[in-house]
CSV table of C-alpha atoms (C1' of nucleotides) in Angstrom, one decimal:
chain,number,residue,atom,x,y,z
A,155,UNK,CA,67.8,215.2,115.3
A,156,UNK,CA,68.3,212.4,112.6
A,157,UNK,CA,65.9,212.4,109.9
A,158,UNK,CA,64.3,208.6,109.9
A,159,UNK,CA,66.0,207.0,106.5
A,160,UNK,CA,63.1,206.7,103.8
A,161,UNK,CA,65.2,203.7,102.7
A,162,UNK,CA,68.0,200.9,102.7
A,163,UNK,CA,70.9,199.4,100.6
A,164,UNK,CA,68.6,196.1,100.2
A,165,UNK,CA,65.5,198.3,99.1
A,166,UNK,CA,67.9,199.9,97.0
A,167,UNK,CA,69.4,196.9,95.9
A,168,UNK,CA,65.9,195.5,95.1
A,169,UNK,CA,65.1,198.5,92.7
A,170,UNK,CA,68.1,198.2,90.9
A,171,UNK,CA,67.4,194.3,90.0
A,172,UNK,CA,63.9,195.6,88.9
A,173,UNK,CA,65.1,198.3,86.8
A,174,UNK,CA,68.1,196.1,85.2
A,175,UNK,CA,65.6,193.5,84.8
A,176,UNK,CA,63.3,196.0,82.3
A,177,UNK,CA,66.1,197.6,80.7
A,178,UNK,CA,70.0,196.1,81.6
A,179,UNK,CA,72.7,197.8,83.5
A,180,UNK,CA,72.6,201.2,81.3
A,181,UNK,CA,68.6,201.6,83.4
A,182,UNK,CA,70.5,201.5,86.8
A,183,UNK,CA,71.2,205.3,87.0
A,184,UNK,CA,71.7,207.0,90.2
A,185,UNK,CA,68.6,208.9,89.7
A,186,UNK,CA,66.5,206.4,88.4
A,187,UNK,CA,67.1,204.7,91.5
A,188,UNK,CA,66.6,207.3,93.9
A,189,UNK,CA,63.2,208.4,92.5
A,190,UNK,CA,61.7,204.9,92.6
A,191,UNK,CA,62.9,204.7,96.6
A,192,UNK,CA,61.6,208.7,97.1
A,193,UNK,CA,65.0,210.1,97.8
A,194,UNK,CA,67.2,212.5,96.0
A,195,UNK,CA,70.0,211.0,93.9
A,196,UNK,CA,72.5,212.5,95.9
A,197,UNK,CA,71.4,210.4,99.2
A,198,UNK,CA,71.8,206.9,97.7
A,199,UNK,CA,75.7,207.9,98.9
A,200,UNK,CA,74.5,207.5,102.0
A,201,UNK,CA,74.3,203.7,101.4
A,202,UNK,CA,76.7,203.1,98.6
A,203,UNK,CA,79.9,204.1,98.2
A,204,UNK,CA,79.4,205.2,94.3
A,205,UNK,CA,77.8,203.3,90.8
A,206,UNK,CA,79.8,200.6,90.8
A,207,UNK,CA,79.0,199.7,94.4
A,208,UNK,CA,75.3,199.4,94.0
A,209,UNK,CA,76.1,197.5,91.2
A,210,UNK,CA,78.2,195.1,93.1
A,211,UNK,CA,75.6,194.9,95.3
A,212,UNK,CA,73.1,193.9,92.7
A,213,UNK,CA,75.3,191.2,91.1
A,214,UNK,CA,75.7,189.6,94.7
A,215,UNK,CA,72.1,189.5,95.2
A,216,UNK,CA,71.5,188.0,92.1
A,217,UNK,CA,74.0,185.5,92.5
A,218,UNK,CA,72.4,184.6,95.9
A,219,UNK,CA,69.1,184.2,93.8
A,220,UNK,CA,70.5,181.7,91.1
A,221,UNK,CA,72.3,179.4,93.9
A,222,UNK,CA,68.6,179.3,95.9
A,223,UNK,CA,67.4,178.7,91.7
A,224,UNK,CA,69.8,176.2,91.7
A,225,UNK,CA,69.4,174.4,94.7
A,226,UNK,CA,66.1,173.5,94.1
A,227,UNK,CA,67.0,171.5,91.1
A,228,UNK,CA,65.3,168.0,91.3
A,229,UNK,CA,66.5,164.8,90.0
A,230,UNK,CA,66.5,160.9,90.7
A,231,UNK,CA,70.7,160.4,90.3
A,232,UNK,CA,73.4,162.9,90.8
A,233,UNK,CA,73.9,163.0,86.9
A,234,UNK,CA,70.2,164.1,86.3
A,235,UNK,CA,70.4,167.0,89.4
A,236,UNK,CA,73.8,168.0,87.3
A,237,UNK,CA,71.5,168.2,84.1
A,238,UNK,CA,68.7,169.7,85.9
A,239,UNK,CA,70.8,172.2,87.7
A,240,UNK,CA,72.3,173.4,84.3
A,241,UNK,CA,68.3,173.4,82.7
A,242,UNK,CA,67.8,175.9,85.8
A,243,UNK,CA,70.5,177.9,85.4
A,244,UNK,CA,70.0,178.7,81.6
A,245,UNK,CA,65.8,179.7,82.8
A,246,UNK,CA,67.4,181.5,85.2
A,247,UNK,CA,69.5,183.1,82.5
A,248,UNK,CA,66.9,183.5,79.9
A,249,UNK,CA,63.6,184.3,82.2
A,250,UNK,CA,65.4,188.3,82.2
A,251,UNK,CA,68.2,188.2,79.9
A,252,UNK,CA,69.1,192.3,80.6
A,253,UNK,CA,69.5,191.1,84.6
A,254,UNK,CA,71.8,188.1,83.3
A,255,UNK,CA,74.2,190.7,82.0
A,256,UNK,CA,74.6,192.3,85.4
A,257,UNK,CA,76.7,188.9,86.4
A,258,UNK,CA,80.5,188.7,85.8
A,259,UNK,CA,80.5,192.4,84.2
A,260,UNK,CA,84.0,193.7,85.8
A,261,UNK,CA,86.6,191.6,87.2
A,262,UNK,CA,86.5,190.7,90.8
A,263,UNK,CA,90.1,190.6,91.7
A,264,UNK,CA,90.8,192.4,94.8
A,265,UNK,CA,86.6,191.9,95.7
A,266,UNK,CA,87.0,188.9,98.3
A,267,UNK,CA,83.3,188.9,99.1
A,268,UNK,CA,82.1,189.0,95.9
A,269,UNK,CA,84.8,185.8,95.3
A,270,UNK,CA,82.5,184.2,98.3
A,271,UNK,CA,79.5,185.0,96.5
A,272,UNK,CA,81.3,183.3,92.8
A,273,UNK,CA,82.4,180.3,95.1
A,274,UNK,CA,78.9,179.8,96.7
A,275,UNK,CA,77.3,180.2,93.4
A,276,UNK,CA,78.5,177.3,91.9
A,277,UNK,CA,78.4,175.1,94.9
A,278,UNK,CA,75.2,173.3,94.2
A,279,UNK,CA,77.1,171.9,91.0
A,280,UNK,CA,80.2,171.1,93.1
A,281,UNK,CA,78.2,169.3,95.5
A,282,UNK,CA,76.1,166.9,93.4
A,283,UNK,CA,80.0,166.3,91.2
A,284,UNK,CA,81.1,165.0,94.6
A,285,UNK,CA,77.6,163.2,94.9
A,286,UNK,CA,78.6,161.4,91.8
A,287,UNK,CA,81.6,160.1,92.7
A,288,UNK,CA,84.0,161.9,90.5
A,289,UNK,CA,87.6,161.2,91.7
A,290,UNK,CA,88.9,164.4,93.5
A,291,UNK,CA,91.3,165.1,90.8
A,292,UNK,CA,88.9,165.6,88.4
A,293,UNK,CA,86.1,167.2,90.3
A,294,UNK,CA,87.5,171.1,89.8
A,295,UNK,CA,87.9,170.7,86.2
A,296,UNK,CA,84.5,169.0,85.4
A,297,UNK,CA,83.4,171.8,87.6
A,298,UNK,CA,84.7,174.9,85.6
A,299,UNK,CA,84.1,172.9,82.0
A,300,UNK,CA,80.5,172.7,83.3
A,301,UNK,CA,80.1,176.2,84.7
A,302,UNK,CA,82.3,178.2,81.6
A,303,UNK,CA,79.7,175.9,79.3
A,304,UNK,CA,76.6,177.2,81.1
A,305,UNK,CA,77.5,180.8,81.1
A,306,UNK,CA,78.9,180.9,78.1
A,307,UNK,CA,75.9,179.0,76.2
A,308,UNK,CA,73.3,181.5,77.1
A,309,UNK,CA,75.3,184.4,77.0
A,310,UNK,CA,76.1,183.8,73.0
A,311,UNK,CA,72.0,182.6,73.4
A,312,UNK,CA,71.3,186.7,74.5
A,313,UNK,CA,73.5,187.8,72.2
A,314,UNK,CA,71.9,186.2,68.9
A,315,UNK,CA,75.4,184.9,68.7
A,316,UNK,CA,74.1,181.3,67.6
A,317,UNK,CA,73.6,182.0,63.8
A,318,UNK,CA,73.1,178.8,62.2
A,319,UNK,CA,70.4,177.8,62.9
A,320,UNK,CA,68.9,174.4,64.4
A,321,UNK,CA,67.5,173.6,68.4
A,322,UNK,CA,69.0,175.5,71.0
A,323,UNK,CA,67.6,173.1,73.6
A,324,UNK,CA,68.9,170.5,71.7
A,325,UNK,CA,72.4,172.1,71.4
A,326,UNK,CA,72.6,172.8,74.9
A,327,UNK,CA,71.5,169.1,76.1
A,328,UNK,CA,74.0,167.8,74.0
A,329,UNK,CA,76.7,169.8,75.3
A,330,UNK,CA,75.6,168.7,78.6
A,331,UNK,CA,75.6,165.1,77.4
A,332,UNK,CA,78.8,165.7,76.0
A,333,UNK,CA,80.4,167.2,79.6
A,334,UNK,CA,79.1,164.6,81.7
A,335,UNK,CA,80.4,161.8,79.8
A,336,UNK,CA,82.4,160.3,82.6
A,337,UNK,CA,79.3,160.1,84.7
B,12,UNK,CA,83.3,223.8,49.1
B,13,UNK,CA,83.4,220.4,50.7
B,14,UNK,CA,86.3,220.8,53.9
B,15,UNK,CA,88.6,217.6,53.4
B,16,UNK,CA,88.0,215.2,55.5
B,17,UNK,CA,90.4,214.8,59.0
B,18,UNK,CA,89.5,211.3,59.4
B,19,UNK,CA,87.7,208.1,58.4
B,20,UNK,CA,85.0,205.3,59.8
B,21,UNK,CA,87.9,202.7,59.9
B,22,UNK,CA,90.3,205.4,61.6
B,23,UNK,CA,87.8,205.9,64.1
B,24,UNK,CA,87.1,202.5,64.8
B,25,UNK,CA,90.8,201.7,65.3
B,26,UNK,CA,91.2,204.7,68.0
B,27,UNK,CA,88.0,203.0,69.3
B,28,UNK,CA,89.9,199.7,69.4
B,29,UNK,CA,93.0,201.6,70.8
B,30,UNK,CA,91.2,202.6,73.5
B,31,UNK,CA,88.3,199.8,74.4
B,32,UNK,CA,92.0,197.4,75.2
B,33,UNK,CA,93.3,200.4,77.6
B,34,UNK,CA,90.1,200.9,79.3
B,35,UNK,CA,87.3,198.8,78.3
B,36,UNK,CA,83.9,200.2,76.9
B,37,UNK,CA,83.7,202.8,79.2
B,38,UNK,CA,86.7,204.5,77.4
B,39,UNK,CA,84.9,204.6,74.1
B,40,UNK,CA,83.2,208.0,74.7
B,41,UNK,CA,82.6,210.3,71.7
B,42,UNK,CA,84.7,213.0,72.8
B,43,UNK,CA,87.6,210.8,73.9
B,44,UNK,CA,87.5,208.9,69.9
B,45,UNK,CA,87.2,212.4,68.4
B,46,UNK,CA,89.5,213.8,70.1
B,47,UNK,CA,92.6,211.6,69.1
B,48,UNK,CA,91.3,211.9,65.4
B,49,UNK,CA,91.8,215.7,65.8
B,50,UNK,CA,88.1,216.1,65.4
B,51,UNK,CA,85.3,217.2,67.7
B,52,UNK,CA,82.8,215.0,69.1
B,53,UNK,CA,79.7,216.2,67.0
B,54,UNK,CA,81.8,215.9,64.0
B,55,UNK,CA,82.1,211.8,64.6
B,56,UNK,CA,78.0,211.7,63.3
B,57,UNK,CA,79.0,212.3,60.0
B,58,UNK,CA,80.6,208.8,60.1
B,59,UNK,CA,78.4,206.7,62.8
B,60,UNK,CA,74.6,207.5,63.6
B,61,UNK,CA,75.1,207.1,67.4
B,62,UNK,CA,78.0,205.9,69.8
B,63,UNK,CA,76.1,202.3,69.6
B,64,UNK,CA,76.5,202.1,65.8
B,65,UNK,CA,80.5,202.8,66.5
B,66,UNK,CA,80.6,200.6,69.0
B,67,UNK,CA,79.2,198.1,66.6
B,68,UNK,CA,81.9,198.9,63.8
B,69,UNK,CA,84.3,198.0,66.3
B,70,UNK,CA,83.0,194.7,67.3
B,71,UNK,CA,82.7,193.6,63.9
B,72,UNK,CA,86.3,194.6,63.4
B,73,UNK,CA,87.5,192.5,66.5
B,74,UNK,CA,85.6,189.5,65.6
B,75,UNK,CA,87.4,189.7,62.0
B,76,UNK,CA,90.7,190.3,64.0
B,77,UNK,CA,89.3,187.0,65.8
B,78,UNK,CA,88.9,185.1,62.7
B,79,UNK,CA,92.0,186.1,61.0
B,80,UNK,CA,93.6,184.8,64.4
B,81,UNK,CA,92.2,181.8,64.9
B,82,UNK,CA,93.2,181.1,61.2
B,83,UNK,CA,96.5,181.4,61.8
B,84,UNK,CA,96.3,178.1,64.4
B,85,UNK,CA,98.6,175.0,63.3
B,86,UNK,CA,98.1,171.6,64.0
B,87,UNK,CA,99.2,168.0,62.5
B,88,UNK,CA,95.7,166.7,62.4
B,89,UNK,CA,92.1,168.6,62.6
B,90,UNK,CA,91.4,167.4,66.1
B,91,UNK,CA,94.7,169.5,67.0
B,92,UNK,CA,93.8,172.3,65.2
B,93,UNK,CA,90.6,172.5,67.1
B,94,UNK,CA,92.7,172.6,70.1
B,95,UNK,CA,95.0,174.8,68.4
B,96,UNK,CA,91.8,177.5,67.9
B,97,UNK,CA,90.7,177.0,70.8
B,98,UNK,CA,94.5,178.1,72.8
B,99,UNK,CA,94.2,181.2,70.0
B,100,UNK,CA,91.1,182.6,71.3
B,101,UNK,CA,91.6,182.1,74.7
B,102,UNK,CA,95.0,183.8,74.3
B,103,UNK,CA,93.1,186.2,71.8
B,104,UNK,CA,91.1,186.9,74.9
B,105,UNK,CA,93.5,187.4,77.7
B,106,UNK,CA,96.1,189.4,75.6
B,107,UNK,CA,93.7,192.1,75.5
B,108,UNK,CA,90.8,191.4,78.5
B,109,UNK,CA,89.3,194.8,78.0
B,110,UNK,CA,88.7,194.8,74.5
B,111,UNK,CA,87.6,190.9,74.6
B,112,UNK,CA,84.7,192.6,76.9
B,113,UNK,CA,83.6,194.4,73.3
B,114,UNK,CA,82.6,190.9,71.9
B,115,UNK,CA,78.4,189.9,72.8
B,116,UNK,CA,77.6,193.1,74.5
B,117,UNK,CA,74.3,193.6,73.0
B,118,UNK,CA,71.8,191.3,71.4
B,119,UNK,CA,72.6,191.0,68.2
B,120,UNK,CA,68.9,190.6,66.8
B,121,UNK,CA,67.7,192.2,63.7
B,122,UNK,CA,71.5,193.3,62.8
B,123,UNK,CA,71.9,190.7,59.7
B,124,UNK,CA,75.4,192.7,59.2
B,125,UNK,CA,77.0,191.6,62.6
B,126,UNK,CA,75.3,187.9,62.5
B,127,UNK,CA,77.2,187.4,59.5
B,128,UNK,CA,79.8,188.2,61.2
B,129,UNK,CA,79.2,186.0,64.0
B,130,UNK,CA,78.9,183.6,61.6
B,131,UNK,CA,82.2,184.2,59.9
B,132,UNK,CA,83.8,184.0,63.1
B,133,UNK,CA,83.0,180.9,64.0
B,134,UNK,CA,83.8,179.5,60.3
B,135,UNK,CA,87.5,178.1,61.0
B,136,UNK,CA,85.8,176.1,64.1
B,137,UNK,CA,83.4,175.0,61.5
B,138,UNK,CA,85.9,173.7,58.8
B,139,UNK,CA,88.1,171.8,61.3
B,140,UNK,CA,85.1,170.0,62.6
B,141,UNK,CA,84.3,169.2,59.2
B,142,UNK,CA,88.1,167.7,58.3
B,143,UNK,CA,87.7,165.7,61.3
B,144,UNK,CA,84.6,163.6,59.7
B,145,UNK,CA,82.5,165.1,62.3
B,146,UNK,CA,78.5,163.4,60.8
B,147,UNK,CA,77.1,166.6,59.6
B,148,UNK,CA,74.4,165.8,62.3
B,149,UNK,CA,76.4,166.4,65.2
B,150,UNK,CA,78.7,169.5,63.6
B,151,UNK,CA,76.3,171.7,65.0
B,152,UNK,CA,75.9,170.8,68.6
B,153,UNK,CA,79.8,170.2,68.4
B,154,UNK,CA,80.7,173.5,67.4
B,155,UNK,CA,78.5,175.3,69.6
B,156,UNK,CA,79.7,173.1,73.0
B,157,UNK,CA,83.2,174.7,71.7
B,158,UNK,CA,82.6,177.8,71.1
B,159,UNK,CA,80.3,178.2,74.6
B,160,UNK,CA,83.1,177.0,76.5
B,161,UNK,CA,85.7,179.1,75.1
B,162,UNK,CA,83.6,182.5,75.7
B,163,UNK,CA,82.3,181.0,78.5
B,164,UNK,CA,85.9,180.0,79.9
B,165,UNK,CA,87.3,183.1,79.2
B,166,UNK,CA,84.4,185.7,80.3
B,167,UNK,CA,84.7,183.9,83.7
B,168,UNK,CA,88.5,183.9,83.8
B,169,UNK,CA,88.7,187.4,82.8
B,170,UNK,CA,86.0,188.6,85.6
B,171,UNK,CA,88.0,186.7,87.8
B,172,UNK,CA,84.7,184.2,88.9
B,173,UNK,CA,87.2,181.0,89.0
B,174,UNK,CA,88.1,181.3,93.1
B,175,UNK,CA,89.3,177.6,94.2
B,176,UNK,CA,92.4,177.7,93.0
B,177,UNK,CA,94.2,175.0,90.3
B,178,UNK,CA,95.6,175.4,87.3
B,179,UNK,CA,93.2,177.0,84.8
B,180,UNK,CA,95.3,176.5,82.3
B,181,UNK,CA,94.8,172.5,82.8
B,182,UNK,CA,91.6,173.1,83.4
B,183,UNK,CA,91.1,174.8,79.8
B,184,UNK,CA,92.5,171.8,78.3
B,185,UNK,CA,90.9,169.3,80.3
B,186,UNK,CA,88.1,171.0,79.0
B,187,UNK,CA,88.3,170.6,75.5
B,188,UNK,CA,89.7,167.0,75.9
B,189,UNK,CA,86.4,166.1,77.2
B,190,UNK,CA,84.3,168.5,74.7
B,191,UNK,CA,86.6,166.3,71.9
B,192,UNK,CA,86.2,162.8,72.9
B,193,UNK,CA,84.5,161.8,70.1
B,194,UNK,CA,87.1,163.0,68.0
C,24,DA,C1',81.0,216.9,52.2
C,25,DC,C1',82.8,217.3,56.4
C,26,DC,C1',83.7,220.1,60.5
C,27,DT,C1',82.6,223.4,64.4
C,28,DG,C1',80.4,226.0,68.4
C,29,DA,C1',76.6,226.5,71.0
C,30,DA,C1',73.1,224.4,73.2
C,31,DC,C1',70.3,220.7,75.6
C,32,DA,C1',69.1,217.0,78.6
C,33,DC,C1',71.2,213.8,81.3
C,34,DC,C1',74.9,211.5,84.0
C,35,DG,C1',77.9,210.6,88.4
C,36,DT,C1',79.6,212.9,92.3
C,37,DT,C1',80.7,216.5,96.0
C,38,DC,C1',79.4,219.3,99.7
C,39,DA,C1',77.5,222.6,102.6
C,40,DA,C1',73.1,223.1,104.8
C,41,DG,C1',68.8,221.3,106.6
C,42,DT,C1',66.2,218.2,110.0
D,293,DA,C1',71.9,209.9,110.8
D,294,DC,C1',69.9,210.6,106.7
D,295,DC,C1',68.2,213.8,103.2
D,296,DT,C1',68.4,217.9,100.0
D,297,DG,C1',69.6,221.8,96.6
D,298,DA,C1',73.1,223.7,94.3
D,299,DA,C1',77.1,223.1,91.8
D,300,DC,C1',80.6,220.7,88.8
D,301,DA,C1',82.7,218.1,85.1
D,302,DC,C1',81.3,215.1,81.9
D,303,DC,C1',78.3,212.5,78.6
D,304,DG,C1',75.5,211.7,74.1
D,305,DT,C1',73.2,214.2,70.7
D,306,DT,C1',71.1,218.0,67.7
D,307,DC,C1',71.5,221.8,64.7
D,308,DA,C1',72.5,226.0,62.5
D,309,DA,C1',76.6,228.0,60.6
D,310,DG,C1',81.1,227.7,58.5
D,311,DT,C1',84.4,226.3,54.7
DNA sequence: ACCTGAACACCGTTCAAGT
DNA sequence: ACCTGAACACCGTTCAAGT
């Protein structure tokens, strides 16, 4: 007779965003996990493959979590939802700066769905670019300037990597000021 | 009697190196450091406090490998050594994508020793912005767009999170042509 | 002064056994 | 069908002992 499962990959999933949230990828142990869902460390192979599976998992979830962030950007033109989408996705960033660095951790080569989770990630940006009226030609490039600036600003901003001092907000507005130019 | 020593910080950070470009962080484990100095893995505490502390020493050393790299950039005028740098550290970067993945790990807060060299590394940015008559008011803001788009570029290119196709390479310069305008 | 062996708590993972 | 206990190789770290 099958014993009735005492949990699921999403619950599962769900625990490891909490516990990465409190202390970063090193807190998503196997055990750690298992204990918070009342199962044995052992069983979580029952819904995960190994680790770096859950962990995959996680980073998908999350990624579906910024583009709902990210789609509720408000803003009166499509270059203000741009610049509002970008202030989202650095709160996003910085509200839990230890979940943050579960995003873009290994390469995805050879992971097609977590490709479709990338792509639909940064599709809120790519449609209000289009809303804008960017020529086609230049839509992909704008797209990946805007996107390496955003993940790239707040990741050197958890690092402590910005050293010199002066406004952060003010540094990253007018890098955004700086991208969008053309709008 | 003191037993010579077998091995040194600096040797132990370059096996670290050595070994972070084959296989990433994950293959910076004690034993696996000590054992290609010919040492055992307790004996490596007599030259870092923890594994984090190494992992720390190696860092730094990258990011003056960085430095000393993007040095080397040529370019007629300042705005094309800026773009010069920036071709350096993305090919800094994807030379070696592993060991790139050394650079930001960990907040770098209340470690004055590795913000200095976060500092330093960013100082050849710094004095090319600086020969280009960049106002002193906007070197700042300037230098940090840069440098969050080159990390930002390359972290995303090295995970593999650019998925609709294009030249990336164009899209790296496109990039900085827009981040330059002003220039 | 640096290195070692033994020990500890913890980690990811496998697998046969339980319901 | 899912969960468990026992086991394994490995990990970071401590410490007393060796030279």
């Amino acid at each position: 007779m099958p014993t009735p499962a005492k949990t699921s990959a999403d619950e599962l999933v769900a625990i490891g965003i909490a516990l990465a949230t409190e202390g970063g990828v090193d807190a998503v142990t196997i055990a750690s996990v298992a204990k918070e869902a009342g199962i044995k460390g052992p069983s979580l192979y029952k819904h995960f493959a190994d680790r770096e599976a859950l962990l995959t998992a996680i980073e998908s979830t999350l990624l579906g979590e910024l583009e709902a962030t990210l789609r509720k950007a408000r803003g009166r033109t499509p270059r203000q939802r741009i610049i509002a989408i970008a202030h989202a996705y650095r709160a996003f960033a910085k509200s839990a700066p230890r979940r943050y660095g579960m995003l873009y951790r290994k390469s995805a080569a050879g992971n097609a769905a977590l490709g479709e989770v990338y792509r639909a990630s940064s599709r809120p940006l790519f449609d209000e670019i289009d809303a804008a009226g960017v020529p086609p030609a230049r839509t992909l490039n704008l797209a990946r300037n805007l996107v390496a600036f955003m993940h790239g600003f707040v990741s050197m901003e958890i690092a402590h990597a910005f050293r010199l001092g002066g406004s952060l907000d003010e540094a990253f507005a007018a890098g955004l000021d700086t991208i969008l130019a053309e709008l």
